[in-house]
Structure formats: structure tokens, C-alpha cells
Amino acid sequence: MVHGGAGAGAEHSDGCELAVDAAARALAQGDTALEAAIAAVLVLEDDERFNAGTGAALGLDGETIEMDAALMDTQGTLAAVAALRSVKNPILVARDVARTPHYLLVGEGAQRFARLMGHAPYDVIADTARRKHKELLAKMAAGEQPMAGVDNAEFARFWNYDSVPTVAGSQGCDTVGAVVRDAHGHFAVAGSTGGSAPSLLGRVGDTPLVGCGFYAGPAGAVAATGIGEYIIRTMLAMRVYQWIDDGMDLHEALRKGIGLVLPDAKTGLIAVSRTQSGWHANASTPTAER
């Protein structure tokens, strides 16, 4: 199963189809579940329509891009990066982190590590990201509230970019992700995001936090997408995984998980178990999935 984010509409489903095909090819040639999950996420990171990698969202200053990515499987691999800048594929940096003694690298340390591991500087700002940022500012100027339960003035009040505050609005939280079961029964999950808008500099959401945006165990794998602050509060991926592990029908577990989040906070989930796969999103959430 692959998702393109809580803000990605069905018109982007062809991108998810390509990601699924990449994962299927990896499995067909004998790759592990984790390698297949990474292959799927790479396709989405390279598609500027999705908020990950090349299509990562611009920060409120209209210049800064900070990205998160994570991966986990049932063979002992767990790694993530957060607030990472200037790389093309954060999921590959997360894969390299798995070779270190650590689970999570962030910010400047993560960027230095990426260079050490041979990831070249990549500072492309996609036309899609520029367009979305312009739309973001226009929506806020029109009085739209960017984040459920948060006053717009809070972002100006706590502004921590180098530039002066700008008007800010919401362009969604389009994390991309994949959950995979391979022929040996191993599970894996991988996810990547260009962050949430609006957000302060250095903001980290649910994507790189184990049990929040992702989890994989012997019973299956779960990936979440949406506004990270709400997903983190509920430990959403872990809660859904535990229900599946306890024997709950996968689709019921997904529905129950979505019910933990505010209805107006766009949220989606995908999961795969030993016998089932599926997705669920709240009514306000357009998604691209396969």
C-alpha cells in the first residue's frame, strides 16, 4: 500500500501507481520488504506533485525547506532524519542512518552526515512548491485558518526565521509513505515529507517519530499522514498496530484510529497485515493512495 499524503487529491493517483509498481518490481526480483518500501517512496520523492523530496514544501519564509524521513522493518532496521536540508532523497539518508549506532539524526548533523555518505547538495525548489506557497499566502490573507485549533497570529508571534514575518496559510501535510509485506512474511514501512505549512523553523512532525507516523512489527505495518501535531498526541501508528496485533479487523482498526483525530484535521492511514491491506481517511481528507 502506498499513500501520497492527506492533501494529495485523487488526480495524483497515477504517481502512487508508479510507486506501487516500483515496489512490486523490487519484490519480484527478490528484494526485501524494506527495499521495496524505499523504492516506492523514492518514486514519490522524485515527483514534485508530492510534498517530499523534490516537491517539498517551502517554509513560511518562502525560502527554507526542511524534510523528514523514516523507515522500519521487522528484521531490526529503524532509522530516521528530521529537519534535513539540501538533499534530493531524504529516505536514502535515513537508510544510511540505519548503518550508524543511532536511530535519528536532525538538522545540521543530519546534513553533514548526508554529505559524508555521498549525498550531493540539492537545492531545487519545485514550481509546484512555489505555486503552493503563493496560494498559501493568498488563503491566509483572505482570513482562512491554516491549522485546526490554532490562531493564525501564533505563527507571527513565534516567528523564528531570519526574514521578517510574512502572512501564512495552509497548504497541507502531504507526507508520502509505503507499507509492504514480502514473500517471507516480513513487514516494512517507509515515509518522507517536506514538512507542514504553516510551521516554525525547525518544526518536526510525526513522520520521523516511531509509533506516531509509522510502525512495523510482526503483525503488520502502519503509516499515517496528516497534521503531525495531532498524530503525535495519539501515537496513532502504534495504536492502530496494537489493535491489529490484538486481532482486530484491519479496516476497523484504521477507522478507529482516524476517530482519535479531530474531524477537521485532515488525516489518513494505510496498513498491511498478514491477511489484509487497506486505507482510511477522515471525511475532510482527499488522498492519493494505492
CSV table of C-alpha atoms in Angstrom, one decimal:
chain,number,residue,atom,x,y,z
A,1,MET,CA,0.0,0.0,0.0
A,2,VAL,CA,1.2,3.5,-0.9
A,3,HIS,CA,-0.2,6.9,0.0
A,4,GLY,CA,0.6,10.3,-1.4
A,5,GLY,CA,-0.5,12.4,1.5
A,6,ALA,CA,-3.5,13.8,3.3
A,7,GLY,CA,-3.6,16.8,1.0
A,8,ALA,CA,-3.0,14.9,-2.3
A,9,GLY,CA,-6.1,14.5,-4.4
A,10,ALA,CA,-7.2,11.5,-6.5
A,11,GLU,CA,-5.7,13.3,-9.6
A,12,HIS,CA,-2.3,12.3,-8.3
A,13,SER,CA,-3.1,8.6,-8.0
A,14,ASP,CA,-1.0,7.9,-11.1
A,15,GLY,CA,2.0,8.8,-9.1
A,16,CYS,CA,1.0,6.3,-6.4
A,17,GLU,CA,0.5,3.7,-9.1
A,18,LEU,CA,4.1,4.2,-10.3
A,19,ALA,CA,5.3,3.9,-6.7
A,20,VAL,CA,3.4,0.6,-6.2
A,21,ASP,CA,4.9,-0.7,-9.5
A,22,ALA,CA,8.4,0.2,-8.3
A,23,ALA,CA,7.8,-1.7,-5.1
A,24,ALA,CA,6.3,-4.7,-6.9
A,25,ARG,CA,9.3,-4.9,-9.2
A,26,ALA,CA,11.6,-4.8,-6.2
A,27,LEU,CA,9.8,-7.7,-4.6
A,28,ALA,CA,9.7,-9.7,-7.8
A,29,GLN,CA,13.5,-9.5,-8.1
A,30,GLY,CA,13.8,-10.8,-4.5
A,31,ASP,CA,14.4,-7.6,-2.6
A,32,THR,CA,13.2,-7.3,1.0
A,33,ALA,CA,10.1,-5.6,2.2
A,34,LEU,CA,12.2,-2.6,3.3
A,35,GLU,CA,13.9,-2.3,-0.1
A,36,ALA,CA,10.5,-2.3,-1.8
A,37,ALA,CA,9.1,0.3,0.6
A,38,ILE,CA,12.1,2.6,-0.1
A,39,ALA,CA,11.7,2.0,-3.9
A,40,ALA,CA,8.1,3.2,-3.6
A,41,VAL,CA,9.0,6.3,-1.6
A,42,LEU,CA,11.8,7.2,-4.0
A,43,VAL,CA,9.3,7.5,-6.8
A,44,LEU,CA,7.2,9.9,-4.8
A,45,GLU,CA,10.1,11.9,-3.6
A,46,ASP,CA,11.1,12.5,-7.2
A,47,ASP,CA,7.6,13.5,-8.2
A,48,GLU,CA,7.2,17.3,-7.5
A,49,ARG,CA,3.5,17.0,-7.1
A,50,PHE,CA,4.0,15.3,-3.7
A,51,ASN,CA,5.3,17.1,-0.5
A,52,ALA,CA,8.5,15.1,-0.2
A,53,GLY,CA,12.0,15.3,-1.7
A,54,THR,CA,11.9,17.4,-4.9
A,55,GLY,CA,8.3,18.6,-4.1
A,56,ALA,CA,9.0,19.5,-0.5
A,57,ALA,CA,7.0,22.4,0.9
A,58,LEU,CA,8.6,25.9,1.3
A,59,GLY,CA,8.8,27.2,4.9
A,60,LEU,CA,6.8,30.3,5.9
A,61,ASP,CA,9.7,32.5,4.7
A,62,GLY,CA,9.3,31.2,1.2
A,63,GLU,CA,12.9,30.1,1.1
A,64,THR,CA,13.6,27.3,3.6
A,65,ILE,CA,12.9,23.6,3.0
A,66,GLU,CA,13.3,21.1,5.9
A,67,MET,CA,12.5,17.5,5.3
A,68,ASP,CA,11.9,14.4,7.5
A,69,ALA,CA,12.0,10.7,6.5
A,70,ALA,CA,11.9,7.4,8.3
A,71,LEU,CA,11.9,3.6,7.8
A,72,MET,CA,11.4,0.5,9.9
A,73,ASP,CA,11.1,-3.2,9.3
A,74,THR,CA,10.6,-6.4,11.2
A,75,GLN,CA,14.2,-7.5,10.8
A,76,GLY,CA,15.7,-4.9,13.2
A,77,THR,CA,16.0,-1.8,10.9
A,78,LEU,CA,14.9,1.5,12.4
A,79,ALA,CA,16.2,4.9,11.3
A,80,ALA,CA,15.1,8.5,10.6
A,81,VAL,CA,16.2,12.0,9.7
A,82,ALA,CA,14.5,15.3,10.7
A,83,ALA,CA,14.8,18.9,9.7
A,84,LEU,CA,17.1,17.8,6.9
A,85,ARG,CA,18.1,20.3,4.2
A,86,SER,CA,19.7,20.3,0.8
A,87,VAL,CA,19.3,16.7,-0.3
A,88,LYS,CA,17.3,15.1,-3.1
A,89,ASN,CA,16.1,11.9,-1.4
A,90,PRO,CA,15.8,12.0,2.4
A,91,ILE,CA,14.7,8.4,2.5
A,92,LEU,CA,18.1,7.3,1.3
A,93,VAL,CA,19.8,9.4,4.1
A,94,ALA,CA,17.5,7.6,6.6
A,95,ARG,CA,18.6,4.3,5.1
A,96,ASP,CA,22.2,5.3,5.7
A,97,VAL,CA,21.4,6.4,9.3
A,98,ALA,CA,20.5,2.7,9.9
A,99,ARG,CA,24.2,1.9,9.5
A,100,THR,CA,25.1,4.1,12.4
A,101,PRO,CA,24.7,3.5,16.2
A,102,HIS,CA,21.8,6.0,16.2
A,103,TYR,CA,18.1,6.0,15.2
A,104,LEU,CA,17.6,9.7,14.5
A,105,LEU,CA,19.8,12.5,13.1
A,106,VAL,CA,18.5,16.0,12.8
A,107,GLY,CA,19.3,19.4,11.3
A,108,GLU,CA,22.9,20.3,10.7
A,109,GLY,CA,24.2,17.0,11.9
A,110,ALA,CA,21.9,15.2,9.5
A,111,GLN,CA,23.0,17.3,6.6
A,112,ARG,CA,26.7,16.8,7.4
A,113,PHE,CA,26.1,13.1,7.7
A,114,ALA,CA,24.4,13.1,4.3
A,115,ARG,CA,27.5,14.7,2.7
A,116,LEU,CA,29.7,12.2,4.4
A,117,MET,CA,27.6,9.4,2.9
A,118,GLY,CA,27.9,10.9,-0.6
A,119,HIS,CA,24.6,12.7,-1.0
A,120,ALA,CA,25.3,15.7,-3.2
A,121,PRO,CA,23.8,19.2,-2.4
A,122,TYR,CA,20.4,19.5,-3.9
A,123,ASP,CA,18.5,22.8,-3.5
A,124,VAL,CA,15.9,22.7,-6.3
A,125,ILE,CA,12.7,24.4,-5.4
A,126,ALA,CA,9.9,22.9,-7.5
A,127,ASP,CA,7.5,25.1,-9.4
A,128,THR,CA,4.7,23.3,-7.6
A,129,ALA,CA,6.1,24.2,-4.2
A,130,ARG,CA,6.4,27.9,-5.3
A,131,ARG,CA,2.8,27.9,-6.5
A,132,LYS,CA,1.5,26.2,-3.3
A,133,HIS,CA,3.4,28.8,-1.2
A,134,LYS,CA,1.8,31.6,-3.1
A,135,GLU,CA,-1.6,30.1,-2.7
A,136,LEU,CA,-0.9,29.6,1.0
A,137,LEU,CA,-0.2,33.3,1.5
A,138,ALA,CA,-3.3,34.3,-0.5
A,139,LYS,CA,-5.6,32.0,1.5
A,140,MET,CA,-4.3,33.4,4.8
A,141,ALA,CA,-4.7,36.9,3.6
A,142,ALA,CA,-8.4,36.0,2.9
A,143,GLY,CA,-8.8,35.0,6.5
A,144,GLU,CA,-8.6,31.2,6.3
A,145,GLN,CA,-7.3,29.4,9.4
A,146,PRO,CA,-4.3,27.3,8.5
A,147,MET,CA,-4.3,24.7,11.2
A,148,ALA,CA,-7.2,23.3,13.1
A,149,GLY,CA,-7.4,24.8,16.6
A,150,VAL,CA,-4.5,27.2,16.1
A,151,ASP,CA,-4.9,31.0,15.8
A,152,ASN,CA,-3.1,32.4,12.7
A,153,ALA,CA,-1.4,35.0,14.8
A,154,GLU,CA,0.6,32.4,16.7
A,155,PHE,CA,2.9,31.9,13.7
A,156,ALA,CA,3.9,35.6,13.6
A,157,ARG,CA,4.2,35.7,17.4
A,158,PHE,CA,6.7,32.9,17.5
A,159,TRP,CA,8.4,33.6,14.1
A,160,ASN,CA,12.0,32.3,14.1
A,161,TYR,CA,13.1,32.6,10.5
A,162,ASP,CA,15.9,35.1,9.6
A,163,SER,CA,13.4,37.1,7.5
A,164,VAL,CA,10.6,39.3,8.7
A,165,PRO,CA,7.2,37.6,9.3
A,166,THR,CA,5.0,37.1,6.3
A,167,VAL,CA,1.3,36.3,6.0
A,168,ALA,CA,0.9,32.5,6.3
A,169,GLY,CA,-1.7,30.0,5.4
A,170,SER,CA,-2.1,26.2,5.0
A,171,GLN,CA,-1.0,24.1,2.1
A,172,GLY,CA,-1.5,20.7,3.7
A,173,CYS,CA,0.8,18.0,5.2
A,174,ASP,CA,1.4,15.7,2.2
A,175,THR,CA,3.6,13.1,3.7
A,176,VAL,CA,4.2,10.1,1.4
A,177,GLY,CA,4.5,6.6,2.6
A,178,ALA,CA,4.5,2.9,1.9
A,179,VAL,CA,3.8,-0.3,3.8
A,180,VAL,CA,5.0,-3.6,2.5
A,181,ARG,CA,4.7,-7.4,3.2
A,182,ASP,CA,7.2,-9.5,1.3
A,183,ALA,CA,7.1,-13.2,0.3
A,184,HIS,CA,8.9,-14.2,3.6
A,185,GLY,CA,6.3,-12.5,5.7
A,186,HIS,CA,8.5,-9.6,6.7
A,187,PHE,CA,6.9,-6.2,7.1
A,188,ALA,CA,8.3,-2.7,6.4
A,189,VAL,CA,7.2,0.9,6.4
A,190,ALA,CA,8.9,4.0,4.9
A,191,GLY,CA,7.8,7.6,4.8
A,192,SER,CA,9.1,11.0,3.7
A,193,THR,CA,7.8,14.6,3.9
A,194,GLY,CA,8.7,18.1,3.1
A,195,GLY,CA,7.0,19.3,6.3
A,196,SER,CA,3.8,21.0,7.2
A,197,ALA,CA,2.8,24.5,6.3
A,198,PRO,CA,2.4,26.7,8.2
A,199,SER,CA,5.2,25.8,10.6
A,200,LEU,CA,8.1,27.4,12.5
A,201,LEU,CA,11.7,26.9,11.6
A,202,GLY,CA,12.9,23.5,13.0
A,203,ARG,CA,9.4,22.0,13.3
A,204,VAL,CA,9.4,18.2,13.3
A,205,GLY,CA,6.2,16.4,12.8
A,206,ASP,CA,5.1,12.8,13.1
A,207,THR,CA,6.9,11.3,10.1
A,208,PRO,CA,10.3,10.5,11.8
A,209,LEU,CA,8.8,9.6,15.2
A,210,VAL,CA,8.4,5.9,15.7
A,211,GLY,CA,4.9,4.9,16.8
A,212,CYS,CA,3.5,8.2,15.7
A,213,GLY,CA,3.8,8.4,11.9
A,214,PHE,CA,4.9,4.9,11.3
A,215,TYR,CA,5.3,1.5,12.9
A,216,ALA,CA,6.2,-2.1,11.7
A,217,GLY,CA,6.0,-5.3,13.7
A,218,PRO,CA,5.3,-9.0,13.4
A,219,ALA,CA,1.6,-8.3,12.9
A,220,GLY,CA,1.9,-5.7,10.1
A,221,ALA,CA,2.9,-2.2,9.2
A,222,VAL,CA,1.1,1.2,9.5
A,223,ALA,CA,1.8,4.6,8.1
A,224,ALA,CA,0.0,7.9,8.9
A,225,THR,CA,-0.4,11.2,7.1
A,226,GLY,CA,-1.8,14.5,8.2
A,227,ILE,CA,-1.1,17.2,10.7
A,228,GLY,CA,1.7,15.8,12.8
A,229,GLU,CA,0.8,17.5,16.0
A,230,TYR,CA,-2.5,15.6,16.2
A,231,ILE,CA,-1.0,12.3,15.1
A,232,ILE,CA,1.8,12.6,17.7
A,233,ARG,CA,-0.6,13.3,20.6
A,234,THR,CA,-2.4,10.0,19.9
A,235,MET,CA,0.7,7.8,19.0
A,236,LEU,CA,-1.5,6.9,16.0
A,237,ALA,CA,0.5,4.4,14.1
A,238,MET,CA,1.3,2.4,17.3
A,239,ARG,CA,-2.3,2.5,18.5
A,240,VAL,CA,-3.5,1.1,15.2
A,241,TYR,CA,-0.8,-1.5,15.1
A,242,GLN,CA,-1.6,-2.7,18.6
A,243,TRP,CA,-5.3,-3.2,17.6
A,244,ILE,CA,-4.3,-5.2,14.6
A,245,ASP,CA,-1.9,-7.3,16.7
A,246,ASP,CA,-4.7,-7.9,19.2
A,247,GLY,CA,-6.8,-9.4,16.3
A,248,MET,CA,-9.0,-6.5,15.3
A,249,ASP,CA,-10.0,-6.4,11.7
A,250,LEU,CA,-7.5,-4.1,9.9
A,251,HIS,CA,-10.2,-1.9,8.3
A,252,GLU,CA,-11.9,-1.5,11.7
A,253,ALA,CA,-8.5,-0.6,13.3
A,254,LEU,CA,-7.9,2.1,10.6
A,255,ARG,CA,-11.4,3.5,11.2
A,256,LYS,CA,-10.9,3.5,14.9
A,257,GLY,CA,-7.6,5.2,14.5
A,258,ILE,CA,-9.0,8.0,12.4
A,259,GLY,CA,-11.6,8.5,15.0
A,260,LEU,CA,-8.9,9.6,17.5
A,261,VAL,CA,-8.1,12.7,15.5
A,262,LEU,CA,-10.1,15.9,15.3
A,263,PRO,CA,-12.6,15.6,12.3
A,264,ASP,CA,-11.3,18.9,10.8
A,265,ALA,CA,-7.7,17.8,11.0
A,266,LYS,CA,-7.0,16.1,7.7
A,267,THR,CA,-5.7,12.6,8.5
A,268,GLY,CA,-5.1,9.4,6.6
A,269,LEU,CA,-3.8,5.9,7.4
A,270,ILE,CA,-2.6,2.9,5.4
A,271,ALA,CA,-1.7,-0.5,6.7
A,272,VAL,CA,-0.9,-4.1,5.8
A,273,SER,CA,-1.2,-7.2,7.9
A,274,ARG,CA,-0.7,-10.9,7.4
A,275,THR,CA,-4.0,-11.2,5.6
A,276,GLN,CA,-5.3,-7.7,4.9
A,277,SER,CA,-4.4,-4.3,3.5
A,278,GLY,CA,-6.3,-1.1,3.3
A,279,TRP,CA,-6.6,2.6,4.0
A,280,HIS,CA,-8.9,5.1,5.7
A,281,ALA,CA,-9.1,8.8,5.9
A,282,ASN,CA,-11.5,11.3,7.6
A,283,ALA,CA,-14.2,12.8,5.6
A,284,SER,CA,-12.4,16.1,5.0
A,285,THR,CA,-9.2,14.4,3.6
A,286,PRO,CA,-8.6,14.0,-0.1
A,287,THR,CA,-5.9,11.4,-0.6
A,288,ALA,CA,-3.9,9.7,-3.3
A,289,GLU,CA,-3.4,6.1,-2.5
A,290,ARG,CA,-3.0,2.6,-4.0
